[in-house]
Coordinates of C-alpha atoms and ligand atoms in Angstrom, one line a residue:
Chain P
M24 CA 138.2 146.3 135.1
F25 CA 139.4 147.8 132.0
S26 CA 141.1 146.6 128.6
Y27 CA 141.9 147.6 125.5
N28 CA 141.5 144.6 124.3
R29 CA 138.0 144.9 125.4
L30 CA 138.2 148.3 124.1
L31 CA 138.8 146.8 121.2
F32 CA 136.4 144.8 121.2
L33 CA 133.8 147.9 121.1
I34 CA 135.3 149.9 118.1
D35 CA 135.8 147.4 115.6
H36 CA 132.0 146.5 116.7
L37 CA 131.0 149.6 117.1
I38 CA 129.2 150.2 113.6
W39 CA 126.5 148.4 114.8
G40 CA 125.6 149.8 118.5
I41 CA 125.8 153.7 116.1
L42 CA 123.7 152.6 112.9
V43 CA 121.0 151.8 116.0
L44 CA 121.6 154.7 117.7
V45 CA 121.3 157.2 114.3
F46 CA 117.9 155.0 113.8
V47 CA 116.9 156.0 117.0
F48 CA 117.2 159.3 115.9
F49 CA 115.8 160.1 113.2
I50 CA 113.3 158.2 113.8
F51 CA 112.4 160.6 116.6
Q52 CA 113.6 163.3 113.5
S53 CA 110.6 162.0 111.0
E54 CA 107.4 160.4 112.0
Y55 CA 107.8 158.8 107.8
F56 CA 111.2 157.8 109.0
L57 CA 109.6 154.0 110.8
T58 CA 107.0 153.4 106.9
E59 CA 107.5 150.1 105.3
R60 CA 107.8 152.3 102.4
N61 CA 111.3 154.2 103.7
I62 CA 112.9 151.3 105.0
S63 CA 112.7 149.6 102.4
N64 CA 113.8 152.5 100.7
I65 CA 117.0 152.5 102.6
L66 CA 117.6 148.8 101.5
T67 CA 116.7 149.1 98.2
A68 CA 120.0 152.0 98.6
A69 CA 122.2 149.7 100.6
A70 CA 121.7 146.9 97.8
V71 CA 124.3 148.4 94.9
L72 CA 125.7 150.3 97.3
G73 CA 126.1 147.2 98.7
V74 CA 127.6 144.9 95.9
L75 CA 130.6 147.0 95.7
V76 CA 131.5 148.3 98.9
A77 CA 131.2 143.5 99.1
G78 CA 134.5 143.8 96.7
Q79 CA 136.2 146.8 97.8
T80 CA 135.7 144.7 100.9
F81 CA 138.6 141.5 99.7
V82 CA 140.7 144.3 97.7
L83 CA 141.8 146.6 100.5
I84 CA 141.9 143.0 103.2
S85 CA 144.4 141.8 100.1
G86 CA 146.1 145.5 100.7
N87 CA 144.8 146.4 98.0
F88 CA 142.9 149.1 96.4
D89 CA 140.3 149.8 93.6
L90 CA 139.1 152.9 92.3
S91 CA 138.2 151.9 88.9
T92 CA 134.5 150.7 90.0
E93 CA 132.7 152.7 90.1
S94 CA 132.9 153.3 86.3
T95 CA 133.3 149.0 85.8
L96 CA 129.0 149.9 87.3
G97 CA 128.1 151.9 84.2
L98 CA 130.0 151.4 81.5
A99 CA 129.3 147.5 82.6
A100 CA 125.8 148.9 82.8
L101 CA 125.8 151.0 79.4
V102 CA 126.8 148.7 77.3
G103 CA 124.1 145.7 79.3
I104 CA 121.3 147.9 78.2
W105 CA 123.5 149.1 74.8
L106 CA 123.2 145.4 72.9
I107 CA 119.4 144.5 73.4
V108 CA 117.4 148.5 72.5
P109 CA 117.3 149.9 69.6
A110 CA 119.5 152.4 67.9
G111 CA 118.2 155.6 67.5
P112 CA 116.4 158.8 68.9
T113 CA 115.0 158.0 72.6
T114 CA 116.9 154.7 72.8
F115 CA 120.1 155.1 71.4
G116 CA 121.1 151.5 71.8
G117 CA 123.5 148.9 69.6
G118 CA 120.4 147.4 67.3
I119 CA 122.4 144.6 68.0
F120 CA 118.7 143.7 69.6
M121 CA 120.9 140.8 72.1
N122 CA 119.1 138.6 73.8
P123 CA 118.9 140.2 77.0
Y124 CA 120.3 137.0 79.2
L125 CA 123.1 136.7 77.2
S126 CA 123.4 140.5 77.5
I127 CA 124.0 140.1 81.1
I128 CA 126.3 137.9 80.9
C129 CA 128.4 139.8 78.1
S130 CA 127.9 142.5 80.7
L131 CA 129.2 140.7 84.1
S132 CA 131.9 139.4 82.3
M133 CA 132.9 142.7 80.2
G134 CA 133.1 143.2 84.3
A135 CA 135.7 140.4 85.3
L136 CA 137.3 140.6 82.3
I137 CA 138.1 145.1 83.4
G138 CA 138.8 143.6 86.4
Y139 CA 141.3 141.0 85.1
I140 CA 143.5 143.3 82.8
I141 CA 144.1 145.9 85.6
G142 CA 144.8 142.8 88.0
C143 CA 147.6 141.9 85.0
L144 CA 148.3 145.3 84.6
I145 CA 149.4 144.8 88.7
T146 CA 151.4 142.0 88.5
Y147 CA 153.1 141.6 85.4
G148 CA 153.7 145.1 85.0
N149 CA 154.8 145.4 88.5
M150 CA 152.5 149.1 88.7
H151 CA 151.5 150.2 91.8
N152 CA 148.2 149.2 92.1
F153 CA 146.4 152.9 92.9
I154 CA 147.6 155.2 90.3
V155 CA 146.0 151.8 87.8
T156 CA 143.1 151.4 89.0
L157 CA 143.3 155.4 89.1
A158 CA 143.9 155.5 85.1
A159 CA 141.4 153.1 84.8
L160 CA 138.9 155.3 85.9
L161 CA 139.3 157.8 83.8
V162 CA 139.7 155.7 80.5
I163 CA 136.6 153.2 81.1
R164 CA 134.3 156.5 81.8
G165 CA 136.7 158.2 78.3
L166 CA 135.6 154.9 76.8
M167 CA 131.8 155.2 77.9
M168 CA 131.5 159.0 76.9
A169 CA 132.6 158.2 72.8
F170 CA 130.3 155.3 73.7
T171 CA 127.0 157.0 74.2
E172 CA 128.6 159.8 73.0
G173 CA 126.3 162.2 75.0
A174 CA 122.8 160.4 74.3
P175 CA 122.0 158.2 77.2
V176 CA 120.9 155.1 76.2
S177 CA 117.4 154.0 77.3
G178 CA 116.0 150.4 77.7
F179 CA 112.9 152.0 80.3
N180 CA 109.7 150.7 79.1
N181 CA 111.6 148.3 76.7
P182 CA 110.8 145.0 77.1
S183 CA 113.4 143.3 76.4
A184 CA 114.9 145.6 79.3
D185 CA 112.7 143.0 81.6
V186 CA 115.6 141.0 83.4
F187 CA 117.4 144.9 84.3
Y188 CA 113.6 145.8 86.1
W189 CA 113.7 142.9 87.7
L190 CA 117.1 143.4 89.0
G191 CA 116.9 146.2 89.3
H192 CA 112.7 147.7 91.1
E193 CA 110.9 144.3 91.2
K194 CA 109.7 143.8 94.8
A195 CA 110.4 139.8 95.8
F196 CA 108.1 139.5 98.9
K197 CA 106.7 141.2 101.3
L198 CA 108.0 141.2 104.8
P199 CA 105.8 142.7 107.9
G200 CA 107.5 146.1 108.9
L201 CA 110.1 145.7 106.5
G202 CA 108.1 146.7 103.5
K203 CA 108.2 145.2 100.6
I204 CA 112.1 143.4 99.3
S205 CA 113.2 143.8 96.3
V206 CA 115.1 141.8 94.7
A207 CA 118.6 143.2 94.7
V208 CA 117.9 143.7 98.1
L209 CA 118.0 139.7 97.9
A210 CA 120.7 139.2 95.6
T211 CA 123.0 141.9 98.2
G212 CA 121.7 139.4 101.1
L213 CA 122.9 136.5 98.8
V214 CA 126.7 138.0 97.7
Y215 CA 127.2 139.2 101.7
I216 CA 126.1 135.7 102.5
V217 CA 129.0 133.6 99.7
C218 CA 131.1 136.4 100.3
H219 CA 131.2 135.9 104.2
L220 CA 131.7 132.3 103.2
I221 CA 134.5 132.5 100.9
L222 CA 136.1 135.2 103.1
K223 CA 136.1 132.8 107.0
H224 CA 136.2 129.9 105.4
H225 CA 137.6 129.3 102.7
K226 CA 141.3 128.6 101.5
F227 CA 141.2 132.0 99.2
G228 CA 139.8 134.7 102.0
R229 CA 142.1 132.9 104.3
E230 CA 144.9 134.2 101.8
L231 CA 143.6 137.3 101.7
Y232 CA 144.1 137.8 105.2
A233 CA 147.6 136.4 105.1
I234 CA 148.6 138.8 101.9
G235 CA 147.7 141.9 103.5
G236 CA 149.0 140.8 106.5
N237 CA 152.8 140.9 105.5
R238 CA 152.4 139.7 101.5
D239 CA 156.5 138.7 101.7
A240 CA 155.5 135.5 104.4
A241 CA 152.5 134.3 102.2
E242 CA 154.9 134.3 99.6
A243 CA 157.0 132.8 101.3
L244 CA 154.8 130.0 102.6
G245 CA 154.1 129.3 99.2
I246 CA 150.8 131.7 98.3
N247 CA 150.3 132.6 94.3
V248 CA 150.3 136.5 95.6
N249 CA 149.9 138.1 92.0
R250 CA 147.8 134.8 91.0
R251 CA 145.8 136.2 94.4
I252 CA 145.5 140.0 93.5
R253 CA 144.6 139.3 89.2
Q254 CA 141.5 136.9 90.8
V255 CA 140.7 139.3 93.8
Y256 CA 140.4 142.5 91.4
M257 CA 138.3 140.4 88.5
L258 CA 135.5 139.8 91.7
S259 CA 135.7 143.0 92.2
G260 CA 135.1 144.0 89.0
L261 CA 132.0 141.3 88.5
L262 CA 130.4 142.9 91.3
A263 CA 131.1 146.3 90.3
A264 CA 129.0 144.7 87.4
L265 CA 126.4 143.5 89.5
G266 CA 125.7 146.7 91.0
G267 CA 125.8 147.9 87.1
W268 CA 122.6 145.3 86.7
M269 CA 120.6 146.3 89.0
L270 CA 121.2 149.9 88.2
A271 CA 120.6 149.6 84.5
G272 CA 116.9 148.5 86.1
R273 CA 116.5 151.8 88.6
V274 CA 117.0 154.8 86.1
V275 CA 115.1 155.5 82.8
S276 CA 118.4 155.6 81.2
I277 CA 122.4 155.4 81.3
Q278 CA 124.1 158.8 81.0
S279 CA 127.5 158.6 80.8
N280 CA 127.8 160.2 84.2
L281 CA 126.3 156.9 85.4
G282 CA 128.1 156.5 88.7
E283 CA 130.3 159.1 89.1
T284 CA 131.7 159.2 92.0
F285 CA 130.0 157.0 93.9
I286 CA 133.4 155.0 94.5
F287 CA 134.2 157.9 97.9
T288 CA 131.1 156.3 98.5
V289 CA 132.0 153.0 98.6
F290 CA 135.3 153.5 100.0
A291 CA 133.2 155.1 103.0
G292 CA 131.4 152.5 103.4
A293 CA 134.5 149.6 103.5
V294 CA 136.0 152.2 106.1
I295 CA 133.1 153.3 108.2
G296 CA 132.3 149.6 108.7
G297 CA 135.9 148.6 109.8
V298 CA 137.7 147.2 106.9
S299 CA 140.9 148.8 107.0
L300 CA 143.6 150.9 104.4
Q301 CA 146.0 148.9 104.9
G302 CA 145.6 146.1 104.1
G303 CA 144.5 142.5 106.1
R304 CA 141.8 143.3 108.7
G305 CA 137.9 144.2 108.6
T306 CA 134.5 141.6 108.0
M307 CA 132.0 140.5 105.7
L308 CA 129.5 142.2 108.3
G309 CA 131.5 145.0 109.2
A310 CA 131.0 146.3 105.6
L311 CA 127.4 145.6 105.5
G312 CA 127.4 147.4 108.7
G313 CA 129.2 150.4 106.9
V314 CA 127.2 150.1 104.3
L315 CA 123.7 150.2 105.5
L316 CA 124.8 153.4 108.0
L317 CA 125.1 154.8 105.5
S318 CA 121.8 154.0 103.5
T319 CA 120.4 155.2 106.4
I320 CA 121.8 158.5 107.0
D321 CA 121.2 159.1 103.6
R322 CA 116.9 158.4 103.2
G323 CA 117.5 160.6 107.0
L324 CA 118.9 163.2 106.6
N325 CA 116.4 163.4 103.7
L326 CA 113.5 163.3 104.6
M327 CA 114.2 165.8 107.7
Q328 CA 114.6 168.2 104.7
V329 CA 118.6 168.7 104.7
S330 CA 119.2 170.3 102.7
V331 CA 121.8 168.8 99.4
F332 CA 124.6 171.3 101.1
W333 CA 124.2 170.2 104.2
I334 CA 124.4 166.7 103.8
K335 CA 127.5 166.7 101.8
V336 CA 129.3 168.1 105.0
I337 CA 127.8 165.1 107.1
Q338 CA 128.6 162.5 105.1
G339 CA 132.3 164.0 104.5
S340 CA 132.6 163.7 108.5
V341 CA 131.0 160.1 108.9
I342 CA 134.4 159.7 106.9
L343 CA 136.2 161.7 108.9
V344 CA 135.4 160.5 112.4
A345 CA 135.7 157.2 110.4
M346 CA 139.0 157.6 109.9
L347 CA 139.9 159.2 113.4
I348 CA 138.4 155.6 114.6
D349 CA 140.2 153.9 112.6
A350 CA 143.7 155.4 113.3
Q351 CA 142.6 155.2 117.3
R352 CA 142.5 151.4 116.3
V353 CA 145.9 151.9 116.2
R354 CA 147.9 153.6 118.1
L355 CA 145.4 151.5 121.0
K356 CA 145.8 148.4 118.7
E357 CA 150.1 149.7 120.1
L358 CA 148.8 150.4 122.8
S359 CA 147.8 146.9 124.2
I360 CA 150.6 145.0 122.4
I361 CA 152.5 147.2 125.2
A362 CA 150.5 146.3 128.0
T363 CA 149.6 143.2 127.5
S364 CA 154.1 142.8 126.4
E365 CA 154.4 144.3 130.2
K366 CA 152.6 141.9 131.8
K367 CA 155.0 139.1 131.1
Chain K
M2 CA 173.8 108.2 101.4
K3 CA 173.5 112.2 101.2
I4 CA 169.5 113.3 102.0
L5 CA 170.2 116.9 99.9
E6 CA 173.5 117.9 98.1
L7 CA 174.0 120.7 96.7
K8 CA 176.3 121.1 94.1
N9 CA 178.2 124.3 92.4
I10 CA 175.6 126.4 93.5
S11 CA 175.6 130.0 92.8
K12 CA 173.2 133.4 93.1
S13 CA 173.2 136.7 91.6
F14 CA 171.1 139.0 92.8
G15 CA 171.8 141.5 90.3
A16 CA 175.5 142.5 90.4
I17 CA 175.3 141.2 93.7
H18 CA 176.5 138.0 94.2
A19 CA 175.1 136.4 96.5
L20 CA 176.2 133.6 95.9
E21 CA 179.5 131.5 94.6
N22 CA 179.8 127.9 93.4
V23 CA 178.7 126.9 96.5
D24 CA 178.6 122.7 97.3
L25 CA 176.9 121.6 100.3
D26 CA 175.9 117.7 101.5
I27 CA 173.9 116.1 104.7
N28 CA 173.0 113.2 106.2
P29 CA 170.3 111.8 107.2
G30 CA 170.4 112.2 111.3
E31 CA 173.4 115.3 111.0
A32 CA 173.5 118.5 111.9
L33 CA 175.2 121.0 109.8
G34 CA 175.9 124.4 111.2
L35 CA 176.2 127.3 108.8
M36 CA 178.3 129.9 110.0
G37 CA 179.0 132.9 108.4
D38 CA 179.6 137.2 108.6
N39 CA 176.7 139.7 107.6
G40 CA 175.9 139.3 104.4
A41 CA 177.7 135.5 104.1
G42 CA 175.2 134.4 101.7
K43 CA 173.7 132.4 104.7
S44 CA 169.8 133.1 104.3
T45 CA 170.7 133.3 100.1
L46 CA 171.4 129.3 100.8
V47 CA 169.0 128.1 102.7
K48 CA 166.0 129.9 100.2
I49 CA 167.2 128.0 97.8
V50 CA 167.2 124.6 99.5
A51 CA 163.6 125.7 100.6
G52 CA 161.7 127.2 97.5
N53 CA 162.4 130.3 97.8
F54 CA 165.0 131.5 95.0
S55 CA 166.5 129.4 92.5
P56 CA 169.6 129.3 92.0
T57 CA 171.6 130.9 89.1
N58 CA 173.5 128.4 88.6
G59 CA 174.3 125.3 90.2
E60 CA 172.5 120.7 90.8
I61 CA 170.3 121.0 94.4
F62 CA 170.1 116.7 95.2
V63 CA 167.2 115.1 97.7
A64 CA 168.0 112.0 98.5
G65 CA 170.2 111.3 95.7
K66 CA 167.8 112.8 93.5
K67 CA 168.4 115.6 91.0
T68 CA 165.5 118.3 92.0
S69 CA 164.3 121.8 91.3
I70 CA 162.8 122.9 93.5
S71 CA 161.6 126.3 92.4
N72 CA 158.2 126.8 95.0
P73 CA 157.8 126.6 98.8
L74 CA 155.1 123.7 98.3
E75 CA 157.5 121.6 96.1
A76 CA 160.1 121.6 98.8
R77 CA 157.9 120.6 101.3
N78 CA 156.5 117.7 99.2
H79 CA 160.4 116.6 99.1
G80 CA 160.9 117.2 102.6
I81 CA 161.7 120.0 103.4
E82 CA 160.7 122.6 106.2
I83 CA 162.3 126.0 107.3
V84 CA 161.5 128.8 110.4
Y85 CA 162.7 131.2 108.4
Q86 CA 165.1 133.9 110.4
D87 CA 162.5 136.3 110.7
L88 CA 159.4 133.9 110.6
K89 CA 156.8 135.3 108.5
L90 CA 154.4 135.8 110.3
C91 CA 151.1 137.3 109.3
N92 CA 150.6 139.9 112.1
N93 CA 147.2 139.7 111.9
L94 CA 145.7 136.1 112.1
T95 CA 146.1 133.9 114.8
A96 CA 148.4 131.4 115.5
S97 CA 147.3 128.3 114.0
A98 CA 146.3 130.1 111.1
N99 CA 150.0 131.5 111.0
V100 CA 150.9 127.9 111.6
F101 CA 149.1 126.2 108.7
L102 CA 149.8 129.1 106.0
G103 CA 149.6 127.6 102.9
R104 CA 148.9 124.1 104.2
E105 CA 145.5 124.4 105.6
I106 CA 143.0 121.2 106.6
N107 CA 140.0 121.2 104.6
S108 CA 136.3 119.7 103.8
G109 CA 135.4 119.7 99.9
F110 CA 137.1 119.8 97.0
G111 CA 137.9 123.4 95.3
F112 CA 135.7 126.0 95.2
F113 CA 133.7 124.5 97.4
S114 CA 136.1 123.6 100.4
R115 CA 136.1 124.6 103.6
L116 CA 138.2 125.4 105.8
K117 CA 138.3 123.0 109.6
H118 CA 138.4 125.1 111.7
T119 CA 138.1 123.4 114.9
A120 CA 140.9 120.1 113.5
M121 CA 143.4 123.1 112.3
N122 CA 142.8 124.9 115.9
D123 CA 143.2 121.0 117.5
R124 CA 146.3 120.2 116.1
A125 CA 147.6 123.6 116.4
A126 CA 147.1 123.2 120.5
E127 CA 149.3 119.7 119.1
L128 CA 151.9 121.6 118.7
F129 CA 152.3 123.9 120.7
G130 CA 151.9 121.3 123.6
E131 CA 155.2 119.1 122.3
L132 CA 157.4 123.0 122.3
Q133 CA 156.1 123.0 125.3
S134 CA 155.5 126.8 124.8
E135 CA 152.3 128.6 125.9
T136 CA 150.9 129.9 122.7
R137 CA 147.2 128.9 122.2
P138 CA 145.8 129.2 118.5
H139 CA 143.3 131.2 118.8
D140 CA 145.5 134.5 120.4
V141 CA 146.9 136.8 117.1
V142 CA 150.4 137.1 116.8
E143 CA 150.7 141.2 117.0
R144 CA 150.2 140.2 120.0
M145 CA 153.0 137.9 121.4
S146 CA 156.2 137.4 122.8
G147 CA 159.5 136.9 121.1
G148 CA 159.0 132.8 122.2
Q149 CA 155.7 132.5 121.3
R150 CA 156.4 134.0 117.1
Q151 CA 159.5 131.6 117.3
A152 CA 157.3 128.6 118.8
V153 CA 154.8 129.5 116.0
A154 CA 157.3 129.1 113.1
L155 CA 159.1 126.3 114.9
A156 CA 155.3 124.7 114.4
R157 CA 155.0 124.8 111.3
T158 CA 158.0 122.1 110.5
R159 CA 156.1 119.4 112.4
L160 CA 153.3 119.4 110.8
S161 CA 154.6 116.6 108.2
D162 CA 157.2 114.6 109.2
P163 CA 160.1 116.5 107.1
K164 CA 163.4 115.4 106.2
I165 CA 165.0 117.9 106.2
V166 CA 164.7 120.7 108.6
L167 CA 166.6 124.4 108.6
L168 CA 166.6 126.5 111.0
D169 CA 167.9 130.2 110.0
E170 CA 169.0 132.1 112.9
P171 CA 166.1 129.9 115.4
T172 CA 168.2 131.7 118.6
A173 CA 168.5 134.8 117.7
A174 CA 165.9 136.1 119.8
I175 CA 165.0 134.4 122.1
S176 CA 165.6 134.3 126.7
I177 CA 168.3 131.3 127.4
R178 CA 166.0 128.8 129.0
Q179 CA 163.7 128.7 125.4
V180 CA 167.7 128.0 123.3
A181 CA 168.3 125.3 125.8
G182 CA 164.8 124.7 125.0
I183 CA 165.8 124.5 121.0
L184 CA 168.8 122.1 121.1
A185 CA 167.2 119.7 122.9
R186 CA 164.7 119.7 120.1
I187 CA 167.0 119.8 117.0
K188 CA 169.1 117.0 119.2
Q189 CA 166.0 115.5 119.3
L190 CA 165.2 114.8 115.3
K191 CA 168.9 113.7 115.0
E192 CA 167.9 110.8 116.9
T193 CA 165.2 110.0 114.7
G194 CA 166.6 110.3 111.8
H195 CA 166.7 113.7 110.0
A196 CA 168.6 116.4 108.5
V197 CA 169.2 119.9 110.7
I198 CA 170.9 122.3 109.1
L199 CA 171.1 125.3 111.8
V200 CA 172.6 128.7 111.0
S201 CA 174.0 130.9 113.7
H202 CA 176.3 133.2 114.8
R203 CA 176.6 131.9 118.2
M204 CA 180.0 129.3 118.6
M205 CA 178.0 127.4 121.8
D206 CA 175.1 126.2 120.2
V207 CA 176.4 125.0 117.3
F208 CA 179.5 123.4 119.2
E209 CA 176.7 121.7 120.9
V210 CA 175.2 120.1 118.6
C211 CA 175.8 119.8 115.7
D212 CA 178.0 117.6 114.3
R213 CA 180.3 119.5 110.9
V214 CA 180.0 122.9 110.7
A215 CA 180.7 124.9 107.4
V216 CA 182.1 128.9 107.2
L217 CA 180.5 130.6 104.8
R218 CA 182.8 134.1 103.8
R219 CA 181.4 136.9 101.1
G220 CA 179.0 134.2 99.3
N221 CA 182.1 131.3 99.3
K222 CA 182.1 128.1 101.1
I223 CA 185.6 128.5 103.0
A224 CA 185.4 125.7 104.5
D225 CA 183.7 122.2 106.0
K226 CA 185.0 120.9 108.7
P227 CA 183.6 118.0 111.3
I228 CA 182.9 119.4 114.8
A229 CA 185.4 117.8 115.9
N230 CA 188.7 118.2 113.8
T231 CA 188.1 122.1 114.7
N232 CA 187.6 124.7 117.7
P233 CA 186.0 127.6 118.4
E234 CA 188.8 129.7 118.0
E235 CA 188.8 128.5 114.5
V236 CA 185.6 128.5 113.4
T237 CA 186.0 132.5 114.5
G238 CA 188.8 133.5 112.8
L239 CA 187.9 131.5 109.0
I240 CA 184.2 134.2 109.2
T241 CA 186.7 137.5 110.3
G242 CA 189.2 136.6 108.0
A243 CA 191.9 135.8 110.2
L244 CA 192.0 132.7 108.6
E245 CA 192.3 131.9 105.0
K246 CA 191.3 129.5 104.2
A247 CA 191.0 125.9 106.1
Ligands
ATP14 N1 166.1 139.2 98.0 C1 167.7 139.9 97.6 N2 167.2 140.5 96.2 C2 168.8 141.7 97.0 N3 169.5 141.3 97.4 C3 170.0 140.3 98.0 C4 168.5 140.2 98.5 N4 168.3 138.6 99.5 C5 170.0 138.5 100.0 N5 170.8 139.5 99.2 C6 172.0 140.0 99.1 O1 173.1 139.0 99.3 C7 173.2 138.8 100.4 C8 173.6 137.8 101.3 O2 172.3 137.8 102.1 P1 172.3 137.1 103.0 O3 171.0 137.0 104.3 O4 171.4 135.8 102.0 O5 173.1 137.3 104.5 P2 173.3 136.1 105.7 O6 174.8 135.2 106.1 O7 171.8 135.4 105.8 O8 173.3 137.2 106.6 P3 172.5 137.3 108.2 O9 173.6 137.1 108.9 O10 172.8 139.0 108.2 O11 171.8 137.4 108.5 C9 173.7 140.0 100.6 O12 174.5 141.4 99.6 C10 172.6 140.8 100.4 O13 172.6 142.0 100.3
MG15 MG1 170.4 135.5 107.5

C-alpha cells in the first residue's frame, strides 16, 4: 500500500541506507577499504567533523545558523597551544608556559564565550544570525592571523602539549574489525550520546524544537527564547573549541588558516543527516549518519585515487542531492497533509 | 469578590493605541463575552491578562490582590489559562509535546532532569478523552484538522485547575458539532466556579453562554451589560458604531 507517511519515514532514514550502499561500493573498488587501518581513519576523520556538526545541529534545530564555528575551532586550537609553548622560532608560542590543563580550560571557555557573545549580539542587538555569525567568521579568522603574524604555532614533540596529542592522536583501545579506536572517536561518541539525550529527553531540547518550529508560540507559552538562543550559540562555540582541541593534536603546527572552509562540510554533514535548514527538524542520530557518510566518501575516493578536483565535484554533488531530498521532504509533507485531510 | 479586575488599562504599540483606559472585572462562575470589530483590541486585552503583553498603563487585581503579570508563567501561577486566537501550536511537535510545552513533566532536577514521555502522553490522552476529541498524543500537529488543533490548544487549559479561562475566538475555525461541544464546556466551567472570558464574533454563542457582554471599539470599552438587559441588535449596533454608547 502506498502511503506518504511511509515514504516520509523512508526519506528520514535514507541516510543509513545510502551509507551502507556507499560502503559496499568502496569495498568493491579498493581492497584497502575494509582494512582496520582505513576504518580507523574514517572514524578519526569523522571525529572532528562530528563535534562541529553536533553543535550546528542544535543551532539549526533552533532555527538559526552558526557560520563562525570553523574560525572558533581554529582560534581555540591556536590559543590552546600558544599558551603552553615557548616564544620564538620553531614553536612561536606566547612563552607563557601555562599548565596544559589550564590552557585547555581557557581554550574551551573561550569557545563558549565567543558563542555567548554571538548569541548576545543576535538577541540583544536584534541582528540576523546569518550576518552576525558571518561577521564573526571573518573577525575571528582575522584575529587568528594577527595573532600568529604568519608564523605557525607548533606544539609538536613538546611534552607539555601532550594533552592535545592525547585527544587528537592517542589510540584508546583496539576493537576487532574496527581497528584502533582513538580517544577522539570515543570523545565524539560521548558527545553524541549526551547531545542525543539533551535533544530527545531534556526540556532544553524540547524547547529548541519548539523555537525552531514556531518561535512565536514558544515565546507566548513562556519559553525564554532569547536565553535559549544564547545558550545554543554557547554550546556551539564550546563544541567548536573541543573540535579545535582534537585538531590541534593532529597537526604538526597550527597555521592561521586551520579549519578554513570547514564550515561547508559541517553544513553538508548536518543537512545530509536530515537536519532542516528551516529549523525544528533533525536528530543527532541523523546528523551522525551525515558525518559518517561524508568521511566515508572522502576516504573512499582518496583510496580510489580520484583526483582532488573530482573529489570536490563529488562532494558538491552530494550536498546538492541532499538538498534535493530535503526539498522533496518538504513537498512530500505537504502532499501527505493534503492526502490525510482529503481522507477525512 | 472579583476574581479578576482590570483598572484603567492602556496599551500602545508605538503610535497605535490598542487599548485606552479599559476597566473590566469578572466574578467566579461568570462568563463574560468580549466583542468588537477587527482590531478593536480584544486579543490585546486577553494577552495582557495572560502575561504576553505588559500594559502601558493601569493595574491588574487577581482575587483582590494587585498583581503584575509580566510573563505567561506568572499568569499560569495565578490560575490564568488561555487559548490563543492563533492557537500557538508548533507544527513540528506532537500533540502531547504541544500540550505540555513550557511545563513539561520532568524527573530529576536541572541539567540532570529527564522528560517523562509516558506520563505526559498518558495525561494528554486523558485530556483529549475528556474533550471528546479523537486526537492522539503521538500525532504530529502538522497533519491535524482544525478541530484537532483546537483540541490541543484547549487541552493546555486543563493541565492545571485554573481560576480564569480566556478563550480568544475558540469557535472561529470549527464545525457546528464542535462549537456545541465548546459551548457546553464553557457552561461546565461556569458551574464549577471558573471565570471565563470569551472573545467571539458570533453573537449566538455569546448570547447562549455568557452572563455579561462587554464591547470594545477602537481600544475603548463602550458597553458592559448583563446579557439579560440587552439584545443582539443593540450589541451589533455598538460593535459597528451605529450606536454610540450603551
Ligand atoms: N504585537 C503588536 N504590535 C503592534 N501592533 C499590534 C500588536 N498586536 C496588536 N496590535 C494592534 O493593536 C490593535 C488591536 O489588535 P487586536 O489583535 O487586539 O484586535 P482584535 O480585537 O483581537 O481583532 P480581531 O477581531 O481581528 O482578532 C490593532 O490595530 C493591531 O494592529
Ligand atoms: Mg483578536
